[in-house]
CSV table of C-alpha atoms and ligand atoms in Angstrom, one decimal:
chain,number,residue,atom,x,y,z
A,1,MET,CA,-33.4,45.2,59.6
A,2,LYS,CA,-29.9,44.2,59.9
A,3,ASN,CA,-29.0,41.4,62.3
A,4,LEU,CA,-26.0,41.3,64.7
A,5,ALA,CA,-24.5,38.3,66.5
A,6,ILE,CA,-22.7,39.3,70.1
A,7,PHE,CA,-20.3,37.1,71.2
A,8,ALA,CA,-19.5,37.4,75.1
A,9,SER,CA,-17.7,35.4,77.8
A,10,GLY,CA,-18.1,37.4,80.9
A,11,THR,CA,-20.2,40.3,82.6
A,12,GLY,CA,-22.2,41.7,79.1
A,13,THR,CA,-21.9,45.1,79.8
A,14,ASN,CA,-21.2,45.7,76.3
A,15,PHE,CA,-23.7,43.3,75.1
A,16,VAL,CA,-26.6,45.3,77.1
A,17,ALA,CA,-25.2,48.7,75.7
A,18,ILE,CA,-25.9,46.9,72.2
A,19,ALA,CA,-28.7,45.2,72.8
A,20,LYS,CA,-30.8,48.4,74.4
A,21,ALA,CA,-29.4,50.8,71.6
A,22,CYS,CA,-30.9,48.1,69.4
A,23,GLU,CA,-34.1,48.0,71.3
A,24,SER,CA,-34.6,51.8,71.3
A,25,GLY,CA,-33.9,52.2,67.7
A,26,VAL,CA,-30.6,54.1,68.2
A,27,ILE,CA,-29.1,51.3,66.1
A,28,GLN,CA,-31.3,50.1,63.5
A,29,ALA,CA,-31.0,46.1,63.9
A,30,ARG,CA,-31.6,43.5,66.1
A,31,VAL,CA,-29.5,41.2,68.0
A,32,ALA,CA,-30.4,37.7,66.5
A,33,VAL,CA,-28.3,36.0,68.9
A,34,MET,CA,-25.7,36.1,71.9
A,35,VAL,CA,-22.9,33.6,71.7
A,36,CYS,CA,-21.1,32.5,74.9
A,37,ASP,CA,-18.4,30.1,75.4
A,38,LYS,CA,-18.7,30.1,79.1
A,39,PRO,CA,-21.5,28.0,80.6
A,40,GLY,CA,-22.6,30.0,84.1
A,41,ALA,CA,-21.3,33.6,82.6
A,42,ALA,CA,-23.4,36.5,83.8
A,43,VAL,CA,-24.2,37.6,80.1
A,44,ILE,CA,-26.3,34.5,79.9
A,45,GLY,CA,-28.9,35.6,82.1
A,46,ARG,CA,-28.8,39.2,80.6
A,47,ALA,CA,-29.9,38.0,77.3
A,48,LYS,CA,-32.4,35.8,78.5
A,49,GLU,CA,-33.8,38.8,80.6
A,50,MET,CA,-33.8,40.9,77.5
A,51,GLY,CA,-35.8,38.2,75.2
A,52,ILE,CA,-32.5,37.5,73.1
A,53,GLU,CA,-31.8,33.9,71.9
A,54,THR,CA,-28.5,32.4,73.4
A,55,PHE,CA,-26.0,29.8,72.0
A,56,VAL,CA,-23.8,28.7,74.9
A,57,PHE,CA,-21.2,26.3,74.3
A,58,ASN,CA,-18.5,24.7,76.3
A,59,PRO,CA,-15.5,24.3,74.0
A,60,ARG,CA,-14.3,21.4,76.0
A,61,GLU,CA,-17.1,19.4,74.9
A,62,TYR,CA,-15.7,19.5,71.3
A,63,ALA,CA,-12.9,17.9,69.4
A,64,GLY,CA,-11.5,21.2,68.8
A,65,LYS,CA,-12.0,25.0,67.7
A,66,ALA,CA,-12.9,23.7,63.9
A,67,ALA,CA,-15.7,21.6,65.5
A,68,TYR,CA,-17.5,24.3,67.8
A,69,GLU,CA,-16.9,27.0,65.1
A,70,THR,CA,-18.7,25.0,62.3
A,71,GLU,CA,-21.5,24.8,64.5
A,72,ILE,CA,-21.3,28.7,65.2
A,73,VAL,CA,-21.1,29.2,61.5
A,74,GLN,CA,-24.1,27.1,60.7
A,75,LEU,CA,-25.8,29.1,63.3
A,76,LEU,CA,-24.8,32.6,62.1
A,77,ASP,CA,-25.7,31.6,58.4
A,78,ALA,CA,-29.2,30.6,59.3
A,79,ARG,CA,-29.8,34.0,61.2
A,80,LYS,CA,-28.3,35.8,58.2
A,81,ILE,CA,-26.0,37.7,60.4
A,82,ASP,CA,-24.7,40.9,59.0
A,83,LEU,CA,-22.2,41.9,61.7
A,84,VAL,CA,-20.8,39.7,64.2
A,85,CYS,CA,-19.7,42.0,67.2
A,86,LEU,CA,-16.7,40.5,70.0
A,87,ALA,CA,-17.6,42.1,73.2
A,88,GLY,CA,-15.4,40.6,75.9
A,89,TYR,CA,-15.3,37.1,73.8
A,90,MET,CA,-11.9,35.9,75.5
A,91,ARG,CA,-10.9,33.3,72.8
A,92,ILE,CA,-9.1,33.7,69.7
A,93,VAL,CA,-11.4,33.3,66.4
A,94,GLY,CA,-10.3,30.6,64.4
A,95,GLU,CA,-10.0,30.1,60.7
A,96,THR,CA,-13.3,28.0,60.3
A,97,LEU,CA,-15.2,31.3,61.4
A,98,LEU,CA,-12.7,33.7,59.7
A,99,ARG,CA,-13.3,31.8,56.4
A,100,ALA,CA,-17.0,32.5,56.4
A,101,TYR,CA,-17.0,35.9,58.3
A,102,GLU,CA,-14.1,37.7,57.8
A,103,GLY,CA,-14.7,41.4,57.0
A,104,LYS,CA,-17.9,41.1,59.2
A,105,ILE,CA,-16.6,40.6,62.7
A,106,ILE,CA,-15.4,43.3,64.9
A,107,ASN,CA,-13.7,43.5,68.2
A,108,ILE,CA,-13.7,45.9,71.3
A,109,HIS,CA,-10.3,46.0,73.0
A,110,PRO,CA,-9.4,47.7,76.5
A,111,SER,CA,-6.2,49.5,75.4
A,112,LEU,CA,-4.8,51.9,72.3
A,113,LEU,CA,-3.9,49.0,69.9
A,114,PRO,CA,-1.3,48.2,68.9
A,115,ALA,CA,-0.2,48.6,72.4
A,116,PHE,CA,-1.3,46.3,75.1
A,117,LYS,CA,-2.5,43.0,73.4
A,118,GLY,CA,-3.9,40.4,75.2
A,119,ALA,CA,-6.0,39.5,77.9
A,120,HIS,CA,-4.4,41.8,80.7
A,121,ALA,CA,-4.4,44.9,78.9
A,122,VAL,CA,-5.3,47.5,81.4
A,123,GLU,CA,-3.2,45.7,84.2
A,124,ASP,CA,-0.3,45.6,81.6
A,125,ALA,CA,-0.6,49.4,80.7
A,126,VAL,CA,-0.9,50.2,84.5
A,127,ALA,CA,2.1,48.2,85.4
A,128,TYR,CA,3.9,50.1,82.2
A,129,GLY,CA,3.0,53.7,83.9
A,130,VAL,CA,0.8,54.4,80.9
A,131,LYS,CA,-0.5,58.1,81.5
A,132,VAL,CA,-3.1,58.0,78.3
A,133,TYR,CA,-5.3,55.0,78.4
A,134,GLY,CA,-8.0,54.2,75.4
A,135,ILE,CA,-10.4,51.8,73.7
A,136,THR,CA,-10.0,50.3,70.3
A,137,ILE,CA,-12.4,49.0,67.7
A,138,HIS,CA,-11.0,47.0,65.1
A,139,TRP,CA,-11.5,44.2,62.5
A,140,VAL,CA,-10.8,40.5,63.8
A,141,ASN,CA,-8.3,38.8,61.4
A,142,ALA,CA,-6.0,35.8,62.4
A,143,ASP,CA,-3.7,37.9,64.6
A,144,LEU,CA,-4.3,38.6,68.3
A,145,ASP,CA,-5.9,41.9,68.4
A,146,GLY,CA,-4.2,42.7,65.2
A,147,GLY,CA,-7.0,43.6,62.6
A,148,ARG,CA,-7.0,46.8,61.1
A,149,ILE,CA,-8.5,49.6,63.4
A,150,ILE,CA,-11.9,51.3,62.9
A,151,ALA,CA,-12.3,53.4,65.9
A,152,GLN,CA,-10.2,54.4,69.1
A,153,ARG,CA,-11.1,56.8,71.9
A,154,ALA,CA,-8.2,58.0,74.5
A,155,PHE,CA,-8.7,59.4,78.0
A,156,PRO,CA,-5.9,60.7,80.6
A,157,TYR,CA,-5.1,58.8,83.9
A,158,GLU,CA,-2.4,59.4,86.1
A,159,GLY,CA,-3.0,56.8,88.9
A,160,SER,CA,-2.2,53.2,89.4
A,161,ASP,CA,-5.7,51.5,90.1
A,162,PRO,CA,-6.5,49.0,87.1
A,163,ALA,CA,-10.3,49.0,88.3
A,164,GLU,CA,-10.8,52.4,88.2
A,165,VAL,CA,-9.4,52.6,84.4
A,166,HIS,CA,-11.6,49.6,83.8
A,167,ARG,CA,-14.7,51.6,85.0
A,168,ILE,CA,-13.7,54.9,83.3
A,169,GLY,CA,-12.9,52.7,80.2
A,170,GLN,CA,-16.1,50.9,80.2
A,171,LYS,CA,-18.1,53.9,79.9
A,172,ILE,CA,-16.5,54.8,77.0
A,173,GLU,CA,-16.7,51.4,75.9
A,174,HIS,CA,-20.5,51.2,75.5
A,175,GLU,CA,-20.7,54.7,73.6
A,176,LEU,CA,-18.0,53.9,71.2
A,177,TYR,CA,-19.3,50.7,70.3
A,178,VAL,CA,-22.6,51.7,69.8
A,179,GLU,CA,-21.5,54.6,67.7
A,180,THR,CA,-19.2,52.3,65.6
A,181,ILE,CA,-21.7,49.5,64.9
A,182,LYS,CA,-24.4,52.4,64.1
A,183,LYS,CA,-21.8,53.7,61.3
A,184,LEU,CA,-20.5,50.3,60.0
A,185,LEU,CA,-24.2,49.2,59.4
A,186,CYS,CA,-25.2,52.6,57.3
A,187,GLU,CA,-22.2,51.9,55.3
A,188,ARG,CA,-23.4,48.5,54.5
B,201,GAR,C1,-14.2,44.9,78.0
B,201,GAR,O1,-13.8,45.8,78.8
B,201,GAR,C2,-13.7,44.4,76.4
B,201,GAR,O2,-13.0,45.5,76.4
B,201,GAR,C3,-12.7,43.2,77.4
B,201,GAR,O3,-13.4,42.5,78.2
B,201,GAR,C4,-14.4,43.5,78.6
B,201,GAR,C5,-15.6,43.1,78.4
B,201,GAR,O4,-16.7,43.6,79.5
B,201,GAR,N1,-12.4,42.7,75.9
B,201,GAR,C6,-11.0,42.2,76.0
B,201,GAR,O5,-10.0,42.3,77.0
B,201,GAR,C7,-10.4,41.5,74.7
B,201,GAR,N2,-9.1,41.5,74.3
B,201,GAR,P1,-18.1,43.2,79.3
B,201,GAR,O6,-18.5,41.8,79.5
B,201,GAR,O7,-18.8,43.9,80.6
B,201,GAR,O8,-18.7,43.7,78.1
């Protein structure tokens, strides 16, 4: 059985989709730990309800990125993590975590990369007048939203409501993330 770690900062709908897929056997793996950098985020309650171990930290309580990432690496090593899935983890991965886990960290992003990197991808795309939106899953490297692309799915949208783009996109995210994790684990 493979071990996943999911990193999230917010609501956690992608976390729940992945965890449920593991629970039902659609993905043949277990979510060994959910890592969250925002004490108080909704995803923490969701993980607890599902009986999944959580590691919640406040970056401001550490001397710097290297300090909390050192602790995270120890935690991942101890649980023999095969794949780290960033699911709305709104923090750039630093060199400590990359040195230990590069090639095993993937991220989901709500745009067709390399267009619209960053924390406001959907809002930026709507402001630009985009007509075809999409979701990208990519390997994580030192560049923001910059690693090699693993999977993408596009959808047309002619309106101008970012909330609606988020709604349509999230449904696609949940399916695409589960399919992609499943595929990557089979290849390992
Ligand atoms: C997702 O839409 C994900 O694509 C986005 O955060 C959301 C988290 O939603 N990630 C990024 O913007 C990364 N740059 P969730 O907490 O409901 O899974």
